Short mmCIF file of C-alpha atoms in Angstrom, two decimals:
data_model
loop_
_atom_site.label_atom_id
_atom_site.label_comp_id
_atom_site.label_asym_id
_atom_site.label_seq_id
_atom_site.Cartn_x
_atom_site.Cartn_y
_atom_site.Cartn_z
CA MET A 1 -0.22 -0.42 0.02
CA PRO A 2 1.77 2.97 -1.03
CA PHE A 3 2.87 5.46 1.95
CA ILE A 4 1.02 3.72 4.43
CA GLU A 5 4.29 2.28 6.09
CA GLU A 6 6.23 5.67 6.08
CA LEU A 7 2.87 7.16 7.67
CA ILE A 8 2.76 5.40 10.71
CA LYS A 9 6.72 5.85 11.59
CA TYR A 10 4.90 9.63 12.88
CA LYS A 11 3.02 10.41 15.44
CA SER A 12 0.79 13.04 13.55
CA CYS A 13 0.08 13.61 9.94
CA SER A 14 -2.08 16.65 8.16
CA ILE A 15 -4.11 15.96 4.72
CA VAL A 16 -4.05 19.36 2.97
CA GLY A 17 -5.85 20.08 -0.39
CA LEU A 18 -4.48 22.72 -2.57
CA ALA A 19 -7.77 23.98 -3.79
CA LYS A 20 -11.74 22.37 -2.83
CA ASN A 21 -11.66 19.01 -4.90
CA THR A 22 -8.61 18.14 -5.51
CA GLY A 23 -9.28 14.74 -3.55
CA LYS A 24 -8.51 15.41 0.16
CA THR A 25 -11.34 13.71 1.88
CA VAL A 26 -10.54 10.91 -0.84
CA SER A 27 -6.77 10.89 0.42
CA LEU A 28 -8.59 10.77 4.20
CA ASN A 29 -10.92 7.98 3.56
CA TYR A 30 -7.65 5.89 1.73
CA VAL A 31 -5.82 6.55 4.87
CA LEU A 32 -8.38 5.60 7.31
CA ASP A 33 -9.19 2.55 5.71
CA ARG A 34 -5.80 1.13 5.40
CA LEU A 35 -3.89 1.63 8.58
CA PRO A 36 -3.48 -1.33 11.44
CA LEU A 37 -6.24 -0.77 13.66
CA ASP A 38 -5.71 -4.00 15.00
CA LYS A 39 -1.70 -2.58 16.01
CA MET A 40 -2.10 1.08 16.76
CA ARG A 41 -4.50 3.51 18.04
CA ILE A 42 -5.98 6.36 15.28
CA ALA A 43 -7.33 9.85 16.36
CA VAL A 44 -8.96 12.00 13.35
CA SER A 45 -10.28 15.21 13.40
CA SER A 46 -10.74 18.03 10.52
CA ILE A 47 -9.81 21.98 10.26
CA GLY A 48 -13.26 23.28 9.36
CA ILE A 49 -16.13 20.79 7.79
CA ASP A 50 -15.42 17.61 6.38
CA GLY A 51 -17.44 14.67 5.01
CA GLU A 52 -20.35 16.52 3.80
CA THR A 53 -22.20 14.84 0.24
CA THR A 54 -22.29 17.67 -1.58
CA ASP A 55 -19.71 20.81 -1.78
CA GLN A 56 -21.29 23.73 -0.46
CA VAL A 57 -19.33 25.90 -3.56
CA THR A 58 -19.74 24.11 -6.08
CA ARG A 59 -23.05 21.78 -5.66
CA THR A 60 -21.14 18.70 -6.51
CA ALA A 61 -21.02 15.26 -5.06
CA LYS A 62 -18.09 14.43 -2.03
CA PRO A 63 -16.80 11.31 -0.57
CA GLU A 64 -18.28 10.90 2.84
CA ILE A 65 -15.88 10.18 5.56
CA THR A 66 -15.84 6.43 6.75
CA LEU A 67 -14.48 5.87 10.47
CA ARG A 68 -14.01 1.92 10.99
CA GLU A 69 -14.36 0.70 14.84
CA GLY A 70 -11.91 1.33 17.23
CA THR A 71 -10.94 5.04 15.57
CA PHE A 72 -11.13 7.99 17.98
CA PHE A 73 -12.47 11.08 16.36
CA ALA A 74 -13.09 15.18 17.39
CA THR A 75 -16.00 16.60 15.63
CA SER A 76 -18.68 19.59 17.38
CA GLU A 77 -21.53 18.40 18.92
CA LYS A 78 -23.99 19.33 16.52
CA HIS A 79 -22.38 16.60 14.09
CA TYR A 80 -21.69 14.25 16.82
CA LEU A 81 -25.33 14.06 17.09
CA GLN A 82 -25.76 13.41 13.50
CA ARG A 83 -23.26 10.47 13.41
CA LYS A 84 -24.18 7.52 11.23
CA LEU A 85 -22.23 5.22 14.05
CA VAL A 86 -22.30 3.64 17.44
CA SER A 87 -20.08 5.82 19.16
CA GLU A 88 -18.68 5.71 23.00
CA LEU A 89 -18.71 9.31 24.36
CA VAL A 90 -15.22 9.79 26.15
CA GLU A 91 -14.66 14.20 26.36
CA VAL A 92 -16.59 17.31 25.64
CA SER A 93 -14.04 20.01 25.69
CA ASP A 94 -14.79 23.33 27.18
CA GLU A 95 -14.48 25.46 23.80
CA ASN A 96 -17.37 27.08 21.93
CA THR A 97 -17.49 26.81 18.37
CA SER A 98 -20.33 27.96 15.83
CA LEU A 99 -21.45 24.14 15.99
CA GLY A 100 -21.33 23.98 19.23
CA ARG A 101 -18.32 22.23 21.67
CA ILE A 102 -15.94 20.01 20.12
CA VAL A 103 -16.83 16.20 21.22
CA THR A 104 -14.34 13.56 21.25
CA ALA A 105 -15.37 10.03 21.11
CA LYS A 106 -14.28 5.99 20.03
CA ALA A 107 -16.23 4.70 17.32
CA LEU A 108 -17.61 1.18 18.25
CA SER A 109 -18.73 0.10 14.78
CA SER A 110 -18.12 1.07 11.15
CA GLY A 111 -19.86 4.34 9.89
CA LYS A 112 -20.05 7.34 8.50
CA ILE A 113 -19.42 11.03 10.20
CA LEU A 114 -19.13 14.80 9.43
CA LEU A 115 -15.83 15.94 10.93
CA SER A 116 -15.81 19.59 12.32
CA GLY A 117 -13.16 19.48 14.67
CA PRO A 118 -11.03 22.80 16.30
CA SER A 119 -10.27 25.41 14.01
CA SER A 120 -7.31 27.05 15.34
CA ASN A 121 -3.92 26.11 15.98
CA LEU A 122 -4.54 26.55 19.76
CA GLY A 123 -7.73 24.90 19.69
CA LEU A 124 -5.62 21.94 17.84
CA ARG A 125 -2.99 21.98 20.51
CA ARG A 126 -4.93 22.02 23.27
CA TRP A 127 -7.53 18.85 21.72
CA LYS A 128 -4.16 16.56 20.72
CA LYS A 129 -3.04 17.36 24.34
CA SER A 130 -6.30 16.06 25.63
CA ILE A 131 -5.92 12.70 24.18
CA GLU A 132 -2.64 12.01 25.02
CA LYS A 133 -4.52 9.89 27.91
CA TYR A 134 -5.84 7.32 25.44
CA ASN A 135 -2.39 6.24 24.14
CA ILE A 136 -3.08 7.56 20.19
CA ASP A 137 -0.56 6.38 18.05
CA LEU A 138 -1.24 8.36 15.01
CA ILE A 139 -3.37 11.77 14.96
CA LEU A 140 -4.80 12.40 11.62
CA ILE A 141 -5.98 16.24 10.91
CA ASP A 142 -8.02 16.98 7.60
CA GLY A 143 -6.89 20.24 6.46
CA ALA A 144 -6.85 22.97 3.95
CA LEU A 145 -4.85 25.20 1.69
CA SER A 146 -6.99 28.24 2.25
CA ARG A 147 -5.96 27.55 6.56
CA MET A 148 -2.84 26.00 5.41
CA SER A 149 -1.62 27.52 8.72
CA LEU A 150 -3.51 25.17 10.87
CA ALA A 151 -0.88 22.25 9.17
CA SER A 152 1.73 23.66 10.09
CA PRO A 153 4.79 21.69 11.34
CA ALA A 154 3.50 22.93 14.84
CA THR A 155 0.83 21.58 14.62
CA SER A 156 1.63 17.60 12.68
CA GLU A 157 5.00 15.96 12.21
CA SER A 158 3.78 14.73 8.28
CA MET A 159 1.95 15.71 5.79
CA ILE A 160 -0.21 14.63 2.81
CA LEU A 161 -0.72 17.12 -0.47
CA SER A 162 -3.53 16.67 -2.45
CA THR A 163 -3.76 18.39 -5.73
CA GLY A 164 -5.29 18.18 -8.60
CA ALA A 165 -7.74 19.68 -12.04
CA ALA A 166 -9.68 21.45 -9.67
CA TYR A 167 -6.25 23.94 -8.95
CA SER A 168 -5.45 23.49 -12.55
CA ALA A 169 -6.76 21.98 -15.81
CA ASN A 170 -3.84 22.31 -17.61
CA ILE A 171 -0.93 19.41 -16.70
CA ASN A 172 1.60 22.08 -17.36
CA THR A 173 0.69 24.87 -15.05
CA LEU A 174 -1.01 22.50 -12.40
CA VAL A 175 2.59 20.54 -12.31
CA GLN A 176 4.07 24.32 -11.60
CA LYS A 177 1.93 25.51 -8.81
CA THR A 178 2.19 22.31 -7.30
CA ALA A 179 5.95 21.62 -7.11
CA PHE A 180 6.61 25.02 -6.13
CA VAL A 181 4.35 24.76 -2.57
CA VAL A 182 6.30 21.18 -2.50
CA ASP A 183 9.53 23.14 -2.84
CA LEU A 184 8.50 25.41 -0.06
CA ILE A 185 7.12 22.31 2.49
CA ASN A 186 10.80 20.61 1.81
CA LEU A 187 12.82 23.50 2.82
CA ASP A 188 15.81 22.98 4.92
CA LEU A 189 15.65 23.52 8.44
CA THR A 190 18.31 26.62 9.64
CA SER A 191 20.97 25.44 12.09
CA GLU A 192 20.46 24.32 15.94
CA ASP A 193 22.16 27.73 16.34
CA ASN A 194 19.81 29.99 14.82
CA ILE A 195 16.76 27.94 16.11
CA LEU A 196 17.82 28.42 20.07
CA ARG A 197 18.82 32.02 18.92
CA PHE A 198 15.81 32.85 17.39
CA ASN A 199 12.79 30.24 19.42
CA ASP A 200 11.37 32.54 21.98
CA ILE A 201 11.35 35.56 19.60
CA ASN A 202 7.65 36.05 18.97
CA ASN A 203 7.75 39.57 17.15
CA GLY A 204 9.88 41.56 14.56
CA VAL A 205 12.11 41.17 12.50
CA TRP A 206 15.99 40.08 13.41
CA ALA A 207 19.31 40.24 11.80
CA VAL A 208 22.46 38.33 12.60
CA ASP A 209 25.67 39.80 11.31
CA ASP A 210 29.34 38.19 10.18
CA GLU A 211 30.33 39.09 14.20
CA ASP A 212 27.04 36.65 15.07
CA GLN A 213 25.54 39.78 16.78
CA LEU A 214 22.00 40.00 17.27
CA HIS A 215 19.94 43.14 16.26
CA ASP A 216 16.37 44.19 16.67
CA LEU A 217 15.23 46.03 13.23
CA GLN A 218 12.62 47.86 15.30
CA VAL A 219 9.94 46.95 12.66
CA THR A 220 6.87 45.53 14.14
CA SER A 221 5.89 43.41 11.52
CA SER A 222 7.37 41.85 8.28
CA LEU A 223 4.91 43.95 6.43
CA SER A 224 6.59 47.00 7.43
CA THR A 225 9.27 48.16 4.80
CA ASN A 226 11.15 50.55 7.20
CA ILE A 227 14.33 48.92 7.93
CA ASN A 228 16.72 50.19 10.21
CA THR A 229 20.28 48.16 9.79
CA GLU A 230 22.44 51.30 11.01
CA GLY A 231 25.47 49.61 12.71
CA ILE A 232 25.37 46.25 10.56
CA GLY A 233 27.90 46.14 8.09
CA HIS A 234 26.61 42.99 6.49
CA CYS A 235 23.66 40.45 7.64
CA LYS A 236 24.21 36.72 7.43
CA THR A 237 20.97 36.19 8.96
CA LEU A 238 17.64 37.38 8.88
CA TYR A 239 14.67 36.22 10.97
CA LEU A 240 10.94 37.16 10.83
CA SER A 241 8.94 36.28 12.83
CA GLY A 242 5.84 36.67 10.47
CA ALA A 243 5.04 36.43 7.14
CA LEU A 244 7.57 36.49 4.23
CA THR A 245 6.11 38.88 1.44
CA ASP A 246 7.14 39.72 -2.07
CA THR A 247 6.92 43.32 -0.70
CA PHE A 248 9.56 42.51 1.83
CA LEU A 249 11.92 40.52 -0.61
CA ASN A 250 11.62 42.85 -2.91
CA HIS A 251 12.39 45.70 -0.44
CA ILE A 252 15.74 44.07 1.08
CA ARG A 253 16.96 42.36 -2.50
CA GLY A 254 19.82 44.98 -4.08
CA LYS A 255 20.98 45.55 -0.87
CA ARG A 256 24.37 45.45 0.24
CA VAL A 257 23.82 44.68 3.60
CA PHE A 258 21.40 41.69 3.30
CA LYS A 259 23.90 40.18 -0.42
CA GLY A 260 23.77 36.30 0.07
CA THR A 261 21.79 36.36 3.54
CA GLU A 262 19.78 33.59 5.04
CA ILE A 263 16.19 34.51 5.38
CA VAL A 264 14.69 32.50 8.43
CA VAL A 265 11.09 31.96 8.78
CA THR A 266 8.67 29.45 11.40
CA ASP A 267 7.69 27.39 8.64
CA PHE A 268 6.69 26.99 5.06
CA THR A 269 3.23 28.28 5.78
CA LYS A 270 4.34 31.67 6.58
CA ILE A 271 5.85 32.40 2.85
CA PHE A 272 3.71 34.41 0.41
CA LEU A 273 5.87 35.17 -2.35
CA THR A 274 4.96 34.27 -6.46
CA PRO A 275 7.35 31.28 -7.44
CA ILE A 276 9.35 34.09 -9.89
CA LEU A 277 10.72 36.23 -6.86
CA TYR A 278 11.21 32.83 -5.12
CA LYS A 279 13.50 31.69 -7.38
CA GLY A 280 15.48 34.63 -8.32
CA PHE A 281 15.88 35.45 -4.91
CA VAL A 282 17.59 31.44 -4.38
CA ASN A 283 19.59 32.05 -7.97
CA GLY A 284 20.52 35.34 -6.76
CA GLY A 285 22.49 33.48 -3.81
CA GLY A 286 19.64 34.26 -1.18
CA LYS A 287 18.67 30.84 0.74
CA ILE A 288 15.38 31.14 2.81
CA THR A 289 15.00 28.05 5.73
CA VAL A 290 12.65 26.94 8.28
CA MET A 291 12.73 26.35 11.69
CA MET A 292 10.64 23.92 11.80
CA LYS A 293 9.07 21.31 8.98
CA SER A 294 7.03 18.51 8.15
CA LYS A 295 8.06 15.34 6.82
CA LEU A 296 6.23 15.04 3.31
CA ILE A 297 4.50 11.47 3.10
CA ALA A 298 2.45 11.45 -0.17
CA VAL A 299 1.46 14.07 -3.15
CA THR A 300 -1.91 12.75 -4.30
CA VAL A 301 -3.96 13.86 -7.53
CA ASN A 302 -7.49 13.97 -8.60
CA PRO A 303 -7.51 14.35 -12.18
CA THR A 304 -11.00 15.26 -12.58
CA ALA A 305 -12.44 18.86 -12.21
CA PRO A 306 -16.32 20.07 -10.50
CA ASN A 307 -16.98 20.97 -14.19
CA GLY A 308 -16.35 17.69 -15.56
CA MET A 309 -12.85 17.95 -17.12
CA VAL A 310 -10.53 14.93 -16.86
CA LEU A 311 -6.93 15.25 -17.08
CA ASP A 312 -5.40 11.77 -18.25
CA SER A 313 -4.26 10.15 -14.69
CA GLU A 314 -0.95 8.77 -15.79
CA LYS A 315 0.40 11.48 -18.01
CA LEU A 316 -0.63 14.01 -14.75
CA CYS A 317 1.21 11.12 -12.33
CA LYS A 318 4.52 11.24 -14.16
CA THR A 319 5.29 14.32 -15.61
CA MET A 320 4.46 15.45 -11.87
CA SER A 321 6.82 13.28 -10.06
CA GLU A 322 9.53 13.86 -12.77
CA ALA A 323 9.04 17.48 -11.66
CA ILE A 324 9.27 16.98 -7.69
CA GLN A 325 10.98 13.97 -7.52
CA PHE A 326 8.84 12.02 -5.51
CA PRO A 327 6.37 9.72 -5.87
CA VAL A 328 2.83 10.73 -6.87
CA TYR A 329 -0.87 8.98 -6.65
CA ASP A 330 -4.24 8.69 -8.04
CA LEU A 331 -5.51 6.91 -5.12
CA LYS A 332 -8.46 5.68 -7.06
CA LYS A 333 -5.95 3.78 -9.33
CA CYS A 334 -3.94 1.98 -6.34
CA ASP A 335 -4.52 -1.20 -4.59
#
């Protein structure tokens, strides 16, 4: 079974779709159906709502989420009451959402469920902490690119990326756009020294000069371009506690003080760059690294778009796999 053996090496995994209808739920069901529940305990939740039979935007049919007996799951009170399986209630959080409190339960039979779990990083971390006492071996988080920050390495150790014709109906464009996201996911970790140096810094932009001295650049956020580099001969490393944007990168490019600088961000979800600017910076001798990273386990594709257009699955998988140097799966054709 593709990538399942690799997946079970990790304690948590986010399944992220690059757009609606790229096969994220198919990927989740594929994993849920094949994990060895006789040997491990699994828990699953979702960012937002998943498991609906009809997409609320495109009005197209969606696969429902099917759980097997023994799977732990978290969802809202509203959707827990709508479950189509027998379950044991194990915990009710004191955090209220628009759909009620978050309920954690254990499936006592196979059946279908609507998942609508914690909708913030803090909520997800609290939920993960709360289920530690049940000796969970693997937590699956059903995510979305529009809320990619909730699929960050702070939330999960590994990741499955779902892409497809709904993201772009042109194979070459789809491959290029997906490959760029894969490049960001696979960015190198910065040095251990940098991780220790920046770990407790939560605000602003900071520079390390060639003498290893740390300088606060007095910038409230990386969205500002009013950067004070006085007293810094050359910036060896630049740490951004927030987002890395085109505007910021354009501002520092070409400045002698930042020639060959390593830019460090918390993780890949903080990078909001266009591919052309990203590649221009890297090809010009710059480097972008991260404080935390997730292990990319698999890339899956859905060759069918909501409007009915169907891409050649075999060609898509082959072209994308060659571009990203990584296995690519159309899970409806696997096994």
